[in-house]
Short mmCIF file of C-alpha atoms in Angstrom, two decimals:
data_model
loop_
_atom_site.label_atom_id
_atom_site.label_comp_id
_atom_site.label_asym_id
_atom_site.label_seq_id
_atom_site.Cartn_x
_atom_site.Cartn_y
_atom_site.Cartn_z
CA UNK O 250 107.06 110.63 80.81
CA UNK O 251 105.09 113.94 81.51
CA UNK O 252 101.84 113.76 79.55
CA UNK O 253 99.65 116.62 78.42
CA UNK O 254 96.38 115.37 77.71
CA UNK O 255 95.03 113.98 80.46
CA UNK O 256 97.37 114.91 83.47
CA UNK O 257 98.53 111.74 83.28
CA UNK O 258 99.17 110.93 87.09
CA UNK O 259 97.95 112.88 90.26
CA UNK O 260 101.24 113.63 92.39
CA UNK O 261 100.81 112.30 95.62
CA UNK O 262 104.22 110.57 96.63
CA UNK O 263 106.26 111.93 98.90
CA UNK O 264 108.84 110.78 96.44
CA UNK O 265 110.10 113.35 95.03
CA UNK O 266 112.51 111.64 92.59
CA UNK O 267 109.91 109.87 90.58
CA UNK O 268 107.71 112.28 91.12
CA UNK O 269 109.68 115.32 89.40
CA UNK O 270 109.64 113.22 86.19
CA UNK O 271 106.13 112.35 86.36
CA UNK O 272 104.90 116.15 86.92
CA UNK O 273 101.21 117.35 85.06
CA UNK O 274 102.29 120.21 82.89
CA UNK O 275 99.52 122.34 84.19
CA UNK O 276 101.14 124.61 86.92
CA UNK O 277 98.34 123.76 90.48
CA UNK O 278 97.40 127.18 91.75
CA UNK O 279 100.23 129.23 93.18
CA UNK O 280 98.52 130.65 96.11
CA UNK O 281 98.23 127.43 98.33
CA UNK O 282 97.16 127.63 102.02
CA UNK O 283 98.78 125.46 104.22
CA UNK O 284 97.23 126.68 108.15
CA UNK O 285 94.46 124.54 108.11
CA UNK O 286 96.45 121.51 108.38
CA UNK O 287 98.36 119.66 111.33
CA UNK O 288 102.05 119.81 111.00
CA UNK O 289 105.01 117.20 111.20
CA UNK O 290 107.95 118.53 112.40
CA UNK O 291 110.62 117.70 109.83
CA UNK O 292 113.40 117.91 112.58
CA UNK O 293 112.03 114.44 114.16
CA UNK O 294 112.33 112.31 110.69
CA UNK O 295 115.81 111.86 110.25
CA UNK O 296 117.45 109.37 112.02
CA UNK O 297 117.82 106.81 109.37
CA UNK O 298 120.48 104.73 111.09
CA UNK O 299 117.60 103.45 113.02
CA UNK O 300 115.99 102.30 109.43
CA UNK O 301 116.71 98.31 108.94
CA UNK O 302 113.61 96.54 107.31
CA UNK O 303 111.75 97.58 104.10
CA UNK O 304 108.63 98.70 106.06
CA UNK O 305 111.37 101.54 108.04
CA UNK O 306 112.62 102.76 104.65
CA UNK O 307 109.39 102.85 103.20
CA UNK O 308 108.44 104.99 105.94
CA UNK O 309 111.91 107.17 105.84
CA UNK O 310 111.50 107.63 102.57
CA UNK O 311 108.14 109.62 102.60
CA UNK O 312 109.30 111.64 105.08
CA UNK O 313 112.52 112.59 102.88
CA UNK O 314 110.34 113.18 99.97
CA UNK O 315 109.00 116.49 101.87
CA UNK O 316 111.86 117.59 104.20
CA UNK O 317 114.90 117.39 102.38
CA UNK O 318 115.57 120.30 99.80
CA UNK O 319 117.73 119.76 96.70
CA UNK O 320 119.26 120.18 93.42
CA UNK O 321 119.57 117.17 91.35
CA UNK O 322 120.75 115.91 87.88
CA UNK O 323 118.89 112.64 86.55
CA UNK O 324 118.29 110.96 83.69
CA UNK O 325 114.75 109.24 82.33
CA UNK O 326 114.58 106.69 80.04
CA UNK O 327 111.31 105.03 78.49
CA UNK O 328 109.92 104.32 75.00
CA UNK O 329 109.99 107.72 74.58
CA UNK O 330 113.87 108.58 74.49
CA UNK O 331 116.07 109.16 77.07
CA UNK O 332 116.22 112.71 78.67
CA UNK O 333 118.21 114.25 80.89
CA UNK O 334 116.80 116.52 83.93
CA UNK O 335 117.93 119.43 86.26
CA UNK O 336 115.57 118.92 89.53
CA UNK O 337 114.90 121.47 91.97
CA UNK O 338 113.09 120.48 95.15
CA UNK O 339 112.19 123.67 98.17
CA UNK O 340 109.88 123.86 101.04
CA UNK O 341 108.58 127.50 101.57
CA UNK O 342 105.80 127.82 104.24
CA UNK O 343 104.43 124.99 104.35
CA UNK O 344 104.53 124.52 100.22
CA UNK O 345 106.23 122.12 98.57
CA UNK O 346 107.89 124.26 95.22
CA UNK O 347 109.21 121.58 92.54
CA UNK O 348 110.84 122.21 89.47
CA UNK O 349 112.49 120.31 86.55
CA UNK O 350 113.90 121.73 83.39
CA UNK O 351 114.63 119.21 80.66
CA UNK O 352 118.47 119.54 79.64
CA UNK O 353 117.86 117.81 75.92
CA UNK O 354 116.11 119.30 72.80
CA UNK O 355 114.08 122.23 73.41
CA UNK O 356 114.08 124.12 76.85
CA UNK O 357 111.38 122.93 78.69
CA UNK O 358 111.01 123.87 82.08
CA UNK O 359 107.77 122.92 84.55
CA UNK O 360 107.14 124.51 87.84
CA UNK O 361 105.05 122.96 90.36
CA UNK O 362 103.65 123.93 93.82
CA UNK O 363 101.59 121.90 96.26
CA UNK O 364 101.11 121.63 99.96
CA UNK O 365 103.76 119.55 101.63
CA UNK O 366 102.94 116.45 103.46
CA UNK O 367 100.08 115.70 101.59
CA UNK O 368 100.23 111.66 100.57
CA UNK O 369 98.28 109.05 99.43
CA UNK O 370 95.92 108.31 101.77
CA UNK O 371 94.97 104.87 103.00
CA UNK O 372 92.79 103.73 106.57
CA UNK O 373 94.94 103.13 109.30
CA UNK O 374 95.39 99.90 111.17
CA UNK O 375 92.56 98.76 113.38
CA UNK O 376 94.90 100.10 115.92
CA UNK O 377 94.15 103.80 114.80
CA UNK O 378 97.42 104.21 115.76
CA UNK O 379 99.47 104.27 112.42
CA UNK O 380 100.79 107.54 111.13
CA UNK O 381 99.98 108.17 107.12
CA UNK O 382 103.26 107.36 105.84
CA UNK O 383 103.04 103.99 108.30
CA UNK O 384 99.88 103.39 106.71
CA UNK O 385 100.91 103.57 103.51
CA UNK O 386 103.46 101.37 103.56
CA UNK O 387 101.37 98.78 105.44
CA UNK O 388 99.04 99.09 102.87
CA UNK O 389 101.96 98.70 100.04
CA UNK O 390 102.87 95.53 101.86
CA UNK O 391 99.61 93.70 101.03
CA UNK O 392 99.96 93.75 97.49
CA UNK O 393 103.63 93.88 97.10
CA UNK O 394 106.02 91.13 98.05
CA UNK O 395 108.84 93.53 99.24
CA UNK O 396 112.72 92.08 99.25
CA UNK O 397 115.51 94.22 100.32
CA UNK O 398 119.18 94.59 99.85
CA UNK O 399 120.97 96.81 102.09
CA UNK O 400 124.42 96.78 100.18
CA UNK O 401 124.44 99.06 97.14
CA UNK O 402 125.19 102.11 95.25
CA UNK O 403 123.78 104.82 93.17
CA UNK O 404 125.46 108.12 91.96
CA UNK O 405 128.25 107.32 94.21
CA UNK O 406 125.85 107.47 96.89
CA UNK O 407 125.02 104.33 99.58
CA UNK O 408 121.95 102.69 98.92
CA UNK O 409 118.98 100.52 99.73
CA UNK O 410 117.36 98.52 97.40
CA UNK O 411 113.90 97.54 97.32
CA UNK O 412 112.29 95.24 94.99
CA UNK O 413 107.74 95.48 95.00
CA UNK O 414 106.60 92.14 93.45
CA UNK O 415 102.87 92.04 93.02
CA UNK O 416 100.85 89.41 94.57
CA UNK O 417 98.75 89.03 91.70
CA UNK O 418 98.91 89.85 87.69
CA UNK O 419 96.54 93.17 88.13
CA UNK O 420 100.00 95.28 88.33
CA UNK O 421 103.88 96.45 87.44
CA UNK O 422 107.03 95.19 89.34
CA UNK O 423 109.05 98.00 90.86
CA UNK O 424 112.38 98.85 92.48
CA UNK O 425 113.93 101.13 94.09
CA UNK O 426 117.25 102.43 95.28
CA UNK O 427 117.23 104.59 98.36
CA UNK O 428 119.99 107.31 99.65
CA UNK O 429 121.27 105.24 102.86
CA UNK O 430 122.18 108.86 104.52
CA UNK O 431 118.98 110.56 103.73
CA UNK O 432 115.95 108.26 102.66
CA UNK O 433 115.59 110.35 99.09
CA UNK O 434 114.60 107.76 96.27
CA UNK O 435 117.66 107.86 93.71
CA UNK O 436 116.53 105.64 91.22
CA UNK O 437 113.12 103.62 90.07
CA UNK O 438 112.72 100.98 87.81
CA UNK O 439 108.92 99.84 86.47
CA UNK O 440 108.97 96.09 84.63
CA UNK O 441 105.41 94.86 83.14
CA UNK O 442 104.15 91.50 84.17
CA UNK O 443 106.51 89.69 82.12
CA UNK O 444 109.70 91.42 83.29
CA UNK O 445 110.31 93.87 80.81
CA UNK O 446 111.64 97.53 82.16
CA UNK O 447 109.54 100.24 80.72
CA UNK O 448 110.83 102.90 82.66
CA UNK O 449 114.51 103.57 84.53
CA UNK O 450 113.96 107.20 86.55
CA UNK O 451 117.32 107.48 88.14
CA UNK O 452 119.36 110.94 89.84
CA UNK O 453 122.83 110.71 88.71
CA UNK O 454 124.03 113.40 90.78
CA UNK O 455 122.35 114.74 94.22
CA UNK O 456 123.90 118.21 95.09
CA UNK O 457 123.79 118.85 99.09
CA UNK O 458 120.83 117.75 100.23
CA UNK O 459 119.78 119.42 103.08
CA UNK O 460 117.29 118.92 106.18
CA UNK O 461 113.92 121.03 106.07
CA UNK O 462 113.82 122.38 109.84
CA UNK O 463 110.37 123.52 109.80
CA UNK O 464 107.08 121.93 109.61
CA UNK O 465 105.28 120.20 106.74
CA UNK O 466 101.26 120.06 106.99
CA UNK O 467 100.09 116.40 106.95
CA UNK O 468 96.29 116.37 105.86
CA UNK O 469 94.33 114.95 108.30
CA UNK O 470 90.17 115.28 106.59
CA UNK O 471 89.97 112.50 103.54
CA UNK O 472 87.90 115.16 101.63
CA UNK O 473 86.74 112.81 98.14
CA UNK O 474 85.39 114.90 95.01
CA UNK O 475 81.62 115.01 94.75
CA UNK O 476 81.05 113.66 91.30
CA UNK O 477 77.38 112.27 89.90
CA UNK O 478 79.28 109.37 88.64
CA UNK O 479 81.53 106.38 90.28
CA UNK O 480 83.69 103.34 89.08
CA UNK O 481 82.29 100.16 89.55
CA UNK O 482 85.60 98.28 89.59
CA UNK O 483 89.03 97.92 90.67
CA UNK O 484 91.75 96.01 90.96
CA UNK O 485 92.33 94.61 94.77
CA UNK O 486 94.32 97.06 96.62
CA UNK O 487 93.00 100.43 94.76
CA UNK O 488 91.76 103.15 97.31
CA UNK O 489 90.17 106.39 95.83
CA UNK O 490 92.60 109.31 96.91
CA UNK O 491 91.26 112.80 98.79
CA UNK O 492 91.02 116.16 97.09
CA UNK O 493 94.33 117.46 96.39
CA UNK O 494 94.64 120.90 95.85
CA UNK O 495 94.41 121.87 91.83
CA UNK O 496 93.01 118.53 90.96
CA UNK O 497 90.40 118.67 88.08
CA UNK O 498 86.62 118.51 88.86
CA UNK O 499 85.80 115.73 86.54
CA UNK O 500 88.52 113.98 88.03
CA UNK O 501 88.73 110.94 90.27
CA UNK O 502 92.39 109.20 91.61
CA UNK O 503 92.62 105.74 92.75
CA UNK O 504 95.82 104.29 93.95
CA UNK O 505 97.41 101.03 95.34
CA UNK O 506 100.03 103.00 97.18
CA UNK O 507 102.87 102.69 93.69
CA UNK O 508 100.54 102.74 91.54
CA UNK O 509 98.31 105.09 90.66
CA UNK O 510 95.00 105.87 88.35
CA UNK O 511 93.29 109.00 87.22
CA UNK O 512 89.82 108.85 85.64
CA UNK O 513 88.63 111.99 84.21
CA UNK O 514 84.82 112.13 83.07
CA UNK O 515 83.44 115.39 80.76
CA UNK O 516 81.03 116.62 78.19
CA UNK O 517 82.00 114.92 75.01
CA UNK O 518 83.07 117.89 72.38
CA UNK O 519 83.69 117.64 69.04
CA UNK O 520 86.55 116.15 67.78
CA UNK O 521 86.59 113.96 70.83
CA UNK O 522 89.23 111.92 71.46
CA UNK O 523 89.49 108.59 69.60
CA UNK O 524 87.83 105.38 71.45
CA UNK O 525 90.31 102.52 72.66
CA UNK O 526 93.78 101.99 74.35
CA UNK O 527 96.58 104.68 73.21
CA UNK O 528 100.39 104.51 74.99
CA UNK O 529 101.60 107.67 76.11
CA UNK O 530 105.18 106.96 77.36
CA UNK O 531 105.63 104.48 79.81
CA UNK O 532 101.30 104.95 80.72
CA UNK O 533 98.20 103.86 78.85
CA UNK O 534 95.68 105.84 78.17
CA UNK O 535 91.85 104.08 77.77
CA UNK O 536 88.99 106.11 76.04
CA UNK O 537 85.59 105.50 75.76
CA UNK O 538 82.74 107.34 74.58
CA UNK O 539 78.70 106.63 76.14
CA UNK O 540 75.55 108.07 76.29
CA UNK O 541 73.73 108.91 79.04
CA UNK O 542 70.12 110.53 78.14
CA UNK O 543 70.77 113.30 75.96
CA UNK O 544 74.18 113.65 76.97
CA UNK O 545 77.38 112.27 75.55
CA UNK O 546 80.16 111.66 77.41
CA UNK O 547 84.22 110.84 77.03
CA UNK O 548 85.56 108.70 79.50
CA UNK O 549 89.59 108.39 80.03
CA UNK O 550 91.61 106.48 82.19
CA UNK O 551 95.62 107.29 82.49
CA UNK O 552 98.29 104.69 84.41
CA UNK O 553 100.86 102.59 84.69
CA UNK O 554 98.61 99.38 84.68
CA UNK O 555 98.14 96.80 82.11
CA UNK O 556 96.32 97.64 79.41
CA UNK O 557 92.96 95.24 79.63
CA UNK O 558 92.82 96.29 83.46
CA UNK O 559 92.79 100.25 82.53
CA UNK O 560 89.94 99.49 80.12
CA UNK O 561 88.18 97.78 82.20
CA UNK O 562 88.35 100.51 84.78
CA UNK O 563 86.73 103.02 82.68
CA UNK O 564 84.28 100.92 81.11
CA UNK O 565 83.00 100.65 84.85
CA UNK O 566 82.05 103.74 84.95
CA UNK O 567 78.58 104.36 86.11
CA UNK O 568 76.63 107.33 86.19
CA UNK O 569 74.06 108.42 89.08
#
């Protein structure tokens, strides 16, 4: 489900399951500096016998997405095929290093380094009190009708399950299963509006996970890209996402908290890419083509949304 053109997806869970399948091929720079941010001491997030409703798991599992390192085997399939995965997940100084090396076809392996902790970011409560992973998954909860069932199993591992049904038609259905002794996300499933799965993402084996006991930087200044354009609409829910380190300068990321969309404005060039909807994987891809002045421009929009949605994201665009 990796996609080459356009990034595809900005990676800000702290999931790392989903996310190791959802990775940008372009490597973020390896020489990442973590000291300017607060830390989160790791040794404080694992008590998950004290996790009961699907807000507390939400929670847990951010947290496991950046202190537990881990080998993994998992298996993704979509419209594409079905491929099978060797994942790799360490926490050096601060920086989260990722890998996954597809076990099918031609050896294909995809390094990727970025500074721990940092997550989709979303206002707190008016309390001010909420930490960002709280936040988050308040902010989940008000576009998601969230179910769980406590009694389950994946790759011989207990489980959580969690099932995201949207509020309204202007998104995907999700679920997940979570590791009951660790909060890791072992499995996703993403169904379109009518029910249909598009995607299964699920770890068939997790090999000794084990607690990070240092800290992880949590980003605490919502730094947004200075661009000379904006989008003019989104669907409810959709916050635009801070600066994360190696993201593209004619880039913008919005996000509901699962979902997530990148917009990527530039200087048309010849061939340009073709105008209209195009399905990469389990995403859509929307292109459009405009002239401002003297200057044409190519506007693309990647996600997991529906299709008429995406396009009308990037036909929003407007420029200063």
């Amino acid at each position: 489900m990796a996609v080459n053109v356009t990034g595809k997806y900005f990676y800000w869970r702290g999931r790392l399951a989903i996310g190791l399948c959802v990775l940008s091929t372009s490597l973020l720079p390896l020489q990442l500096n973590a000291d300017s941010y607060p830390s989160l001491s790791c040794t404080e997030a694992f008590d998950q016998s004290a996790s009961t409703t699907a807000h507390e798991w939400l929670v847990s599992s951010v947290y496991a997405g950046h202190c537990f390192e881990f080998q993994a085997r998992a298996v993704s399939i979509d419209t594409v095929g079905v491929r099978t995965l060797a994942l790799s997940h360490r926490v050096r100084d601060g920086i989260r290093q990722q890998v996954v090396q597809q076990l099918d076809g031609p050896s294909v392996s995809v390094e990727r380094r970025s500074i721990a902790g940092h997550l989709a970011w979303f206002p707190p409560s008016e309390s001010g009190s909420a930490s960002p992973a709280e936040a988050w998954a308040d902010h989940v909860a008000g576009y998601y009708e969230i179910s769980l069932e406590d009694k389950t199993r994946v790759a011989e591992r207990d489980a959580v399950e969690l099932r995201f049904s949207p509020i309204d038609n202007q998104r995907y259905h999700h679920a997940w299963w979570i590791d009951q002794a660790t909060g890791i996300l072992l499995k996703h499933v993403l169904s379109d509006t009518q029910g249909r799965v598009l995607e299964t993402f699920q770890i068939t084996q997790l090999q000794s996970p084990t607690a990070y006991s240092g800290d992880v930087p949590i980003p605490s200044d919502e730094k947004m890209l200075d661009q000379s354009w904006q989008v003019a609409w989104l669907p409810d829910g959709f916050v635009e996402q801070p600066l994360e380190p190696g993201q593209q300068s004619g880039q913008r990321v919005y996000s509901d908290g699962l979902a997530a969309v990148s917009v990527f404005v530039s200087p048309a060039s010849q061939p340009a890419l073709q105008e209209g909807l195009h399905q990469i994987g389990v995403s859509t891809a929307a292109v459009s083509l405009v002239d401002v002045g003297d200057q044409s421009w190519q506007l693309v929009g990647v996600g997991e949304l529906p299709a008429d949605l995406l396009q009308r994201i990037v036909q929003s665009v407007q420029f200063e």
